[in-house]
PDB file of C-alpha atoms in Angstrom:
ATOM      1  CA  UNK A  27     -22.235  19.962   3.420  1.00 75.00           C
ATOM      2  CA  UNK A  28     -20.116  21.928   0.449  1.00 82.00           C
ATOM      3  CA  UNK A  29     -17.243  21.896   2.820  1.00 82.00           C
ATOM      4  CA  UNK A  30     -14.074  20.630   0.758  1.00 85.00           C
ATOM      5  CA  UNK A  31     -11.147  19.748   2.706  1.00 87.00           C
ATOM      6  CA  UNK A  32      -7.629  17.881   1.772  1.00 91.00           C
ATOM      7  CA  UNK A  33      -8.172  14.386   2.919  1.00 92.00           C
ATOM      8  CA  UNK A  34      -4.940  13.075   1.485  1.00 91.00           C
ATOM      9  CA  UNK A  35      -1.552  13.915   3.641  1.00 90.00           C
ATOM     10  CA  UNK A  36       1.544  15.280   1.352  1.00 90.00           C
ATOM     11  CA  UNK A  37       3.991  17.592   1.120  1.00 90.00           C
ATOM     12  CA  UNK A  38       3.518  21.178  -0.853  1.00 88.00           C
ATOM     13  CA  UNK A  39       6.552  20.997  -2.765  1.00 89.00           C
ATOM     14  CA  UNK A  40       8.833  18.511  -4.438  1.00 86.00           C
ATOM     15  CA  UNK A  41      11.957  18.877  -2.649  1.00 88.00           C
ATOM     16  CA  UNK A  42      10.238  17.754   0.477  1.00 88.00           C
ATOM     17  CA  UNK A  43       9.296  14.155  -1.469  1.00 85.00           C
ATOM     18  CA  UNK A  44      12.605  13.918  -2.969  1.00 82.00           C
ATOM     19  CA  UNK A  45      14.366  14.007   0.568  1.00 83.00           C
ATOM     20  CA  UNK A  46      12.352  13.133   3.047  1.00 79.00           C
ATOM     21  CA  UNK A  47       9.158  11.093   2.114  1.00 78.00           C
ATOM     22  CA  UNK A  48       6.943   8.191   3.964  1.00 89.00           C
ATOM     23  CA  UNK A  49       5.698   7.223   0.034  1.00 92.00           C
ATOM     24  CA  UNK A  50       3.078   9.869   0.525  1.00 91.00           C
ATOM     25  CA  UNK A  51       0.969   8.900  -2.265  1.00 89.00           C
ATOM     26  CA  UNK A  52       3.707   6.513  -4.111  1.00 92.00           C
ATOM     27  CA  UNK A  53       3.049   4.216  -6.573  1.00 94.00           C
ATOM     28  CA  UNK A  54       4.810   1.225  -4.678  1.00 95.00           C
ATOM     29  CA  UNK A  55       6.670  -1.552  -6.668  1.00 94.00           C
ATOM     30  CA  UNK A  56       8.024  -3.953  -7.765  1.00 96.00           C
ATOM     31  CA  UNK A  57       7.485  -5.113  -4.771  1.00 96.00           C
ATOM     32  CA  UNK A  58       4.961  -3.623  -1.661  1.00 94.00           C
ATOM     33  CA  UNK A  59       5.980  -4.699   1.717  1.00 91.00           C
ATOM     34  CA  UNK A  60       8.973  -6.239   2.687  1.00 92.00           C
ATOM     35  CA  UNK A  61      11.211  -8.634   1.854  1.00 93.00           C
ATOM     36  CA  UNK A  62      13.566 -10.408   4.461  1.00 92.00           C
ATOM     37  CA  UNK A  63      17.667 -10.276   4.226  1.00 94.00           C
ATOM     38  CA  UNK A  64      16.452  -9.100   0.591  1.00 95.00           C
ATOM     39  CA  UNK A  65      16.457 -12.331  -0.980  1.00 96.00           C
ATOM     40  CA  UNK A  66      13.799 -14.479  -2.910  1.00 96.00           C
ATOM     41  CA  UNK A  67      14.511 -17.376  -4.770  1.00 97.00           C
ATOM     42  CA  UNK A  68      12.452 -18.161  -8.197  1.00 97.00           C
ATOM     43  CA  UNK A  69      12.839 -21.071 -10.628  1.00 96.00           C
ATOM     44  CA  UNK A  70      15.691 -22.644  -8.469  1.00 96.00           C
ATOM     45  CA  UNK A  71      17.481 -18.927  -8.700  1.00 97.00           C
ATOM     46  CA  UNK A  72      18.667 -16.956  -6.163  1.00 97.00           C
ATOM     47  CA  UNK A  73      18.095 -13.377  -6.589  1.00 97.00           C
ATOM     48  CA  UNK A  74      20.015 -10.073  -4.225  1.00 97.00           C
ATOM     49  CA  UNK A  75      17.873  -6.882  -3.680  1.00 97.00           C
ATOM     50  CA  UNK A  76      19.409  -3.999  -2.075  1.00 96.00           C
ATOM     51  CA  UNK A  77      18.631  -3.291   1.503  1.00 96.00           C
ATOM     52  CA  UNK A  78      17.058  -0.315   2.217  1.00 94.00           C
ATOM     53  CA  UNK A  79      14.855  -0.721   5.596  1.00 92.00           C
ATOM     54  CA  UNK A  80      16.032  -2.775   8.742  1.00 91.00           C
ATOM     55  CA  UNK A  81      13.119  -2.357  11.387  1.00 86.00           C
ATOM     56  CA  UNK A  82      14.278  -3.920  15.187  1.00 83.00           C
ATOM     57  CA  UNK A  83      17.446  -5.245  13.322  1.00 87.00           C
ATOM     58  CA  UNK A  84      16.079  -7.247  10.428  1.00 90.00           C
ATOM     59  CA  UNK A  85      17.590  -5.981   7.259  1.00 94.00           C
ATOM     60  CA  UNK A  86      14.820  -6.336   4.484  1.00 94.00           C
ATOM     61  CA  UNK A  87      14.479  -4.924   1.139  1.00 96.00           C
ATOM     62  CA  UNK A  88      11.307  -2.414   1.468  1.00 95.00           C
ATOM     63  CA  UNK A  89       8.686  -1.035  -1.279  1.00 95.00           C
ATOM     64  CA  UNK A  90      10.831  -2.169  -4.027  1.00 95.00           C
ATOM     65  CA  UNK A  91      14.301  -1.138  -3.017  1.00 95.00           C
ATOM     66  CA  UNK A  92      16.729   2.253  -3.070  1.00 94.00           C
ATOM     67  CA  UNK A  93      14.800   3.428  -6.312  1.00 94.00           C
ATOM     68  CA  UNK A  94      11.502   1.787  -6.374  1.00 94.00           C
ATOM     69  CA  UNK A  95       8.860   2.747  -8.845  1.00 96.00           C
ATOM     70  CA  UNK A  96       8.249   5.781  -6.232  1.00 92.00           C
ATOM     71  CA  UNK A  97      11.188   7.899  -7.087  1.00 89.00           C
ATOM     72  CA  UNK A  98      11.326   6.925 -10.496  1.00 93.00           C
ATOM     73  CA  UNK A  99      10.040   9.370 -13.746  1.00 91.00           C
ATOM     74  CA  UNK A 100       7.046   8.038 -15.296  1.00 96.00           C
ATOM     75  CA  UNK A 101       5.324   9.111 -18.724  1.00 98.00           C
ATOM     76  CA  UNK A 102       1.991  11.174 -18.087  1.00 98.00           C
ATOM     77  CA  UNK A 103      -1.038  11.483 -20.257  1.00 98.00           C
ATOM     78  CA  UNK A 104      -4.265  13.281 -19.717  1.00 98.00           C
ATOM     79  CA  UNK A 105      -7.245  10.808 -19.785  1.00 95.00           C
ATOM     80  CA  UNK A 106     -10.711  12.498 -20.874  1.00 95.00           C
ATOM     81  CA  UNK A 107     -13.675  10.701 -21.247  1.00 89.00           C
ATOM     82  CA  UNK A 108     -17.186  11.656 -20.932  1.00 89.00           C
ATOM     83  CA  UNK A 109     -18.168  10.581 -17.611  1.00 90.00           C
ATOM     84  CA  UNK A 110     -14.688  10.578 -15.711  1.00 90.00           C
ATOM     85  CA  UNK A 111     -11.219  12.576 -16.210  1.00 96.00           C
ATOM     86  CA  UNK A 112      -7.850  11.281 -15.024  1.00 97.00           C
ATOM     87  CA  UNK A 113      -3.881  10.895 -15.631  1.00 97.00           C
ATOM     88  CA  UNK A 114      -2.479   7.570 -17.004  1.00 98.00           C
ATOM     89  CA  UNK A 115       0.852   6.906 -15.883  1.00 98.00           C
ATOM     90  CA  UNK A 116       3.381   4.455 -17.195  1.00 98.00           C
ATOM     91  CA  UNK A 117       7.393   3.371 -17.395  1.00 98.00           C
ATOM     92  CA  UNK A 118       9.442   0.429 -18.188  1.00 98.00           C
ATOM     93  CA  UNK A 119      11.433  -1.138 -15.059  1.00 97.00           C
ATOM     94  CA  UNK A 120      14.268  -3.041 -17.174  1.00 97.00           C
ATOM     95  CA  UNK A 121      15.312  -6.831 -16.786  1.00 98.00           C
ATOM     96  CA  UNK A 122      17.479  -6.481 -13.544  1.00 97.00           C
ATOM     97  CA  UNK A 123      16.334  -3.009 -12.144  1.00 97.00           C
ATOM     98  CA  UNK A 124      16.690  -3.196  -8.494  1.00 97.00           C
ATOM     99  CA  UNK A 125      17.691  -6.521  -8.843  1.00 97.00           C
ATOM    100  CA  UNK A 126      14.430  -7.511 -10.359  1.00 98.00           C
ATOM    101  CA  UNK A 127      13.910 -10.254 -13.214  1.00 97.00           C
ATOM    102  CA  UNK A 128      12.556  -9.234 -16.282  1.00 97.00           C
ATOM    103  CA  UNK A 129      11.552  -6.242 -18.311  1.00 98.00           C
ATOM    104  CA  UNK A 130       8.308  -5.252 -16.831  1.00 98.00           C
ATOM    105  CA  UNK A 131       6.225  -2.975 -18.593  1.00 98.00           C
ATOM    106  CA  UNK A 132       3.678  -0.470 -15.761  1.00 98.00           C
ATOM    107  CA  UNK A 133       0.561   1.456 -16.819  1.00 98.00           C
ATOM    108  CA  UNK A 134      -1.135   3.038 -14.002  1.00 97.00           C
ATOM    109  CA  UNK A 135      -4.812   5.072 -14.398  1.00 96.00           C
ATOM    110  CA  UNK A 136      -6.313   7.118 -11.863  1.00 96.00           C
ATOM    111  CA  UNK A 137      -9.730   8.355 -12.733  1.00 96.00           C
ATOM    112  CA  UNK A 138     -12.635  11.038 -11.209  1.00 95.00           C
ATOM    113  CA  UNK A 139     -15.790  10.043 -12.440  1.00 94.00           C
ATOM    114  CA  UNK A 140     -18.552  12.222 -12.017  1.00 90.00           C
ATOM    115  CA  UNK A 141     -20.104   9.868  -9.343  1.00 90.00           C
ATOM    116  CA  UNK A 142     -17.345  11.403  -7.290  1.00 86.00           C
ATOM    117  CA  UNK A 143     -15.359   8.111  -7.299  1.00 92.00           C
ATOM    118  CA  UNK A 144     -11.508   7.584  -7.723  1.00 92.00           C
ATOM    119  CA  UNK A 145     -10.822   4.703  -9.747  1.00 93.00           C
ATOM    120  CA  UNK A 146      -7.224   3.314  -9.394  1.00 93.00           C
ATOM    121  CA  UNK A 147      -6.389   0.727 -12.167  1.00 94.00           C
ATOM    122  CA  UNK A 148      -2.883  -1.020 -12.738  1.00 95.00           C
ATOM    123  CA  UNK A 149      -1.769  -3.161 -15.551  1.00 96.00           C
ATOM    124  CA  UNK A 150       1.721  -5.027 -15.954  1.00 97.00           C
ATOM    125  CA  UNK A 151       2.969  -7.271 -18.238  1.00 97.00           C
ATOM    126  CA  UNK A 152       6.461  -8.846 -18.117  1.00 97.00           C
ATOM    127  CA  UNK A 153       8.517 -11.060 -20.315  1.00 97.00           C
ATOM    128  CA  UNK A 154      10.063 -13.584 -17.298  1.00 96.00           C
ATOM    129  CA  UNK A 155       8.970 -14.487 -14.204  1.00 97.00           C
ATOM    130  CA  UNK A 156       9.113 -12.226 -11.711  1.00 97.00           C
ATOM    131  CA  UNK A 157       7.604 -10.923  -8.251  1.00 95.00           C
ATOM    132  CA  UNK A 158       4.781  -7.980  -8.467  1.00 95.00           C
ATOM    133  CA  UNK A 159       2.924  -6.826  -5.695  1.00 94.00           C
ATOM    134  CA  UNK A 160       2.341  -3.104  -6.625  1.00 95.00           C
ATOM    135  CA  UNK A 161       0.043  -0.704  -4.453  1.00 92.00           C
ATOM    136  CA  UNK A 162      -0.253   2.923  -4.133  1.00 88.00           C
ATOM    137  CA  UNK A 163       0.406   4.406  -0.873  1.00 92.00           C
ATOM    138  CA  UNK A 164      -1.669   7.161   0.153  1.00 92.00           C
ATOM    139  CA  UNK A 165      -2.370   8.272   3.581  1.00 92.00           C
ATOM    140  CA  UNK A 166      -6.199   9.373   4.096  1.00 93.00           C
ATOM    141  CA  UNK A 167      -7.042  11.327   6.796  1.00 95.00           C
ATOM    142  CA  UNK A 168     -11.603  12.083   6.606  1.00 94.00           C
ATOM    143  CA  UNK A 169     -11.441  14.877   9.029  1.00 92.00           C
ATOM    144  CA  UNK A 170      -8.887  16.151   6.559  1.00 91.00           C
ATOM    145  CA  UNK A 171      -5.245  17.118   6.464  1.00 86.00           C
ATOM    146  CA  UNK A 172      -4.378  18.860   9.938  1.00 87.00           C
ATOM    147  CA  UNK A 173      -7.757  18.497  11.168  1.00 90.00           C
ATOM    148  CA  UNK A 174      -6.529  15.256  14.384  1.00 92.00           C
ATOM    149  CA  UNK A 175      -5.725  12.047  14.810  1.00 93.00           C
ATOM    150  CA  UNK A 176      -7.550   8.864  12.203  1.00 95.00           C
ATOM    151  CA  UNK A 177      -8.254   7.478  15.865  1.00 96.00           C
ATOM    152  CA  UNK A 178     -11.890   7.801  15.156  1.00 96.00           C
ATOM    153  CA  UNK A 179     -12.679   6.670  12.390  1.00 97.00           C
ATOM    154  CA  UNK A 180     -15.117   3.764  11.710  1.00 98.00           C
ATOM    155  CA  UNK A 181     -13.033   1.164   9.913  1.00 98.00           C
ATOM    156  CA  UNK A 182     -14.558  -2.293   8.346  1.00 98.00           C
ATOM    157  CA  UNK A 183     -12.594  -4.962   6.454  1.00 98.00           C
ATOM    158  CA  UNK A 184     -14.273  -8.214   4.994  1.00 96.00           C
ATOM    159  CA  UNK A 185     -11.548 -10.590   5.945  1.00 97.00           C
ATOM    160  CA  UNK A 186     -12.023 -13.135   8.348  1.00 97.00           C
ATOM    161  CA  UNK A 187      -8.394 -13.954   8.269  1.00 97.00           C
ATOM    162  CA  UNK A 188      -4.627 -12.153   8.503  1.00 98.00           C
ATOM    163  CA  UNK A 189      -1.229 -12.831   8.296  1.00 97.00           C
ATOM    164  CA  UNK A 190       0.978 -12.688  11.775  1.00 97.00           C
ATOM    165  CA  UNK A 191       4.484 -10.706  11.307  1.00 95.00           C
ATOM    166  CA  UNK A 192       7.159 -11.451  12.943  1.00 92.00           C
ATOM    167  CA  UNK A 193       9.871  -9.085  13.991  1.00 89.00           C
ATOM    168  CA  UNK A 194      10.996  -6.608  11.470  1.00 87.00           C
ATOM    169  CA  UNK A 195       7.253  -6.547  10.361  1.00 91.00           C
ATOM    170  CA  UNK A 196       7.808  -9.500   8.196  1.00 91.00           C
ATOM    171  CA  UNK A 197       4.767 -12.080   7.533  1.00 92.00           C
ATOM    172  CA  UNK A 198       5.527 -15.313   9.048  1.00 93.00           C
ATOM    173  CA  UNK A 199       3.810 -17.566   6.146  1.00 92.00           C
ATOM    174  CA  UNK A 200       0.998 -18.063   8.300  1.00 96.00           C
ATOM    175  CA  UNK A 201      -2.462 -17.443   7.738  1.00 97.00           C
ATOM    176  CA  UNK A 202      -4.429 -17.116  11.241  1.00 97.00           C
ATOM    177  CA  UNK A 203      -8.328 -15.867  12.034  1.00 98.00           C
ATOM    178  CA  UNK A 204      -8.866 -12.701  13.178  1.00 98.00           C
ATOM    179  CA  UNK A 205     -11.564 -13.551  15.408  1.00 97.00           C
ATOM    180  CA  UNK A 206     -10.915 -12.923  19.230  1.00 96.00           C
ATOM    181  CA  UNK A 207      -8.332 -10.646  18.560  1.00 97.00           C
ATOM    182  CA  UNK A 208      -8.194  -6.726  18.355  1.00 97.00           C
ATOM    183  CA  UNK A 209      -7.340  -7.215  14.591  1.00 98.00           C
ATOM    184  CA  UNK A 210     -10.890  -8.818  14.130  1.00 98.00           C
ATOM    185  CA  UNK A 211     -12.739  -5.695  11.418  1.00 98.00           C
ATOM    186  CA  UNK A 212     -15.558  -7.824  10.046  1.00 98.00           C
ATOM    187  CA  UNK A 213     -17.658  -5.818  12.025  1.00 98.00           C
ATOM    188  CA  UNK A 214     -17.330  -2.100  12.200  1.00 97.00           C
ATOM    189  CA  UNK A 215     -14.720  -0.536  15.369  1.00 98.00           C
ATOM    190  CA  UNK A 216     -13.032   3.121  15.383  1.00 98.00           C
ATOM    191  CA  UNK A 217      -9.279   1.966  14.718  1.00 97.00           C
ATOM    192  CA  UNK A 218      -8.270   3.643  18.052  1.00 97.00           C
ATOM    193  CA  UNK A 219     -10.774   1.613  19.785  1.00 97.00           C
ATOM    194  CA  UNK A 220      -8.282  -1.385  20.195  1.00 97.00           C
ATOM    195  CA  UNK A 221      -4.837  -0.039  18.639  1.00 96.00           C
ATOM    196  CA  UNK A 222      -3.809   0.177  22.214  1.00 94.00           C
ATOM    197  CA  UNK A 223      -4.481  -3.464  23.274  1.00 95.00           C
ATOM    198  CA  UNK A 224      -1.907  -5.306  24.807  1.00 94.00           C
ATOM    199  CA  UNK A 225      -1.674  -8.174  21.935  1.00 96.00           C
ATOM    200  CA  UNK A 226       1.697  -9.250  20.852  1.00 96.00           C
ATOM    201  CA  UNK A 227       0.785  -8.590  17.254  1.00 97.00           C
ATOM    202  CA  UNK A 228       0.160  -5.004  17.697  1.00 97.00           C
ATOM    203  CA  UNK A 229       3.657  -5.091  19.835  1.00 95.00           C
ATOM    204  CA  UNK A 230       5.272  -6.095  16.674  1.00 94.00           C
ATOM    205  CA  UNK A 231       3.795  -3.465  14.575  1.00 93.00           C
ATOM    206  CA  UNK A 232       3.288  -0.817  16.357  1.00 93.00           C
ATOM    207  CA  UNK A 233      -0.152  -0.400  15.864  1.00 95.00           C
ATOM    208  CA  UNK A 234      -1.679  -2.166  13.231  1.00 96.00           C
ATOM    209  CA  UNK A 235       0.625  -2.921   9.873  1.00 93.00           C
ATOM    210  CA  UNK A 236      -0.745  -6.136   8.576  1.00 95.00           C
ATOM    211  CA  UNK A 237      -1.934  -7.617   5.421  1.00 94.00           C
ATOM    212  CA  UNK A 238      -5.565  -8.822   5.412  1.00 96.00           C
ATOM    213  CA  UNK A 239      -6.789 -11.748   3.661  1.00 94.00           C
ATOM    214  CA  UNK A 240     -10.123 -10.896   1.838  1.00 93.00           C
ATOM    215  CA  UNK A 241     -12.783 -13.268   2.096  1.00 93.00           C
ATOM    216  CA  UNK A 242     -13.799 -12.597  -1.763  1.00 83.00           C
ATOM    217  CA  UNK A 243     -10.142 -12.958  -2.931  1.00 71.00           C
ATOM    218  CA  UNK A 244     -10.640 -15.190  -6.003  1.00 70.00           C
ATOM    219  CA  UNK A 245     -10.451 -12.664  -8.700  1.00 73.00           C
ATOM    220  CA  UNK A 246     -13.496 -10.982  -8.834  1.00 77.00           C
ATOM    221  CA  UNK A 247     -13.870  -7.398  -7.536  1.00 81.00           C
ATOM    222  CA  UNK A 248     -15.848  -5.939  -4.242  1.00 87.00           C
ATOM    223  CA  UNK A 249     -15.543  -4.171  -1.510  1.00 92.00           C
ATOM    224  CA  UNK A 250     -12.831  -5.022   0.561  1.00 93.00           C
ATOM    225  CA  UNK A 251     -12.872  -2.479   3.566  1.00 96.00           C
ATOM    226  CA  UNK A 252     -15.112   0.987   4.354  1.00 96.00           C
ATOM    227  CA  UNK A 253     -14.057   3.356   6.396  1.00 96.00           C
ATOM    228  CA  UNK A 254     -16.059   6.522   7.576  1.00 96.00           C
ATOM    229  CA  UNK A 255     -15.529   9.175   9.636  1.00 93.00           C
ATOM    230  CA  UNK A 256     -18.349  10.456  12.076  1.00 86.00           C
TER     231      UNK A 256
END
């Protein structure tokens, strides 16, 4: 309706993300999520992360550690094409950073086309074996930023499956249905329709903080999840 509105939640100045950030809008690595006791072991080596999250008493090793990727510096350069403008990002994390494996080499993209899409595109390429899992993590609020609650938006996610936590949030290595349960998205529900259900998996997170497992996960790109807001 020619209305524009802020519909991603952030701070207005930097000291505010240097001391006191939920990774509004981070680029999250080397590692998104958490790892338990901070520990992982790879080709028969054990490897020591710091600890820098310990929800209901489990010490873990969150969003890449102390200084993950969000709190680093990273080079900047203007992208501009003909049909979409952006901001290319990109660092080295060094063999051992955060107790990491490997010199790992980041490029991140985001793009506006003039569609009116926003294209995020990662590429990493190491030189030993190491764990990746990067993400970005913005909040999105439709209704935009101070306009209420997320409650009521329409949320749909093509997975038929999840993975169960455990306490301190932590997957349990399990991979379970979603069907029957108030985590079950294939078909479309307002995320506060359920969020208040008394399930022991929304006990453990508070809500809903789980990984989906997409039922086109083999490599090729689609959609994943739509949201909407009425």
């Amino acid at each position: 309706r020619g209305i524009r509105e802020d519909v991603v939640l952030g701070f207005e100045n930097l000291r505010k993300y240097r001391t006191k950030s939920p990774y509004f809008g981070a680029i999250v690595g080397r590692f998104a999520n958490r790892i338990a006791d901070g520990t992982f072991t790879l080709d028969g080596e054990e490897y020591n992360l710091p600890l820098n999250d310990e929800p209901h008493g489990v010490p873990c090793s969150l969003h890449g550690g102390k200084k993950g990727f969000d709190s680093r510096i990273w080079r900047a350069e203007v992208v501009e094409e003909d049909d979409r403008h952006g901001l290319t990002l990109s660092r080295r994390s060094e063999d051992g950073e955060e107790g990491y494996p490997g010199n790992l080499d980041v490029t991140v993209t985001y793009l506006l086309t003039e569609d009116n899409e926003l294209h995020v595109e990662y590429e990493a390429e190491t030189d030993k074996a190491t764990p990746i899992n990067l993400t970005q993590h913005s909040y999105f609020n439709l209704k935009g930023e101070g306009a209420g609650k997320v409650l009521k938006h329409r949320l749909q996610i093509m997975a038929d499956h999840y993975t169960p936590i455990k306490k301190g949030l932590v997957p349990t290595g399990e991979v379970e249905p979603v069907e029957g349960t108030p985590l079950d998205f294939t078909e479309e529900h307002t995320i506060g329709e359920r969020v208040e259900h008394d399930h022991e998996q929304l006990r453990l997170g508070s809500g809903y903080d789980h990984n989906y497992v997409l039922n086109d996960g083999a490599g090729e790109m689609g959609t994943a999840a739509r949201v909407t807001d009425p």
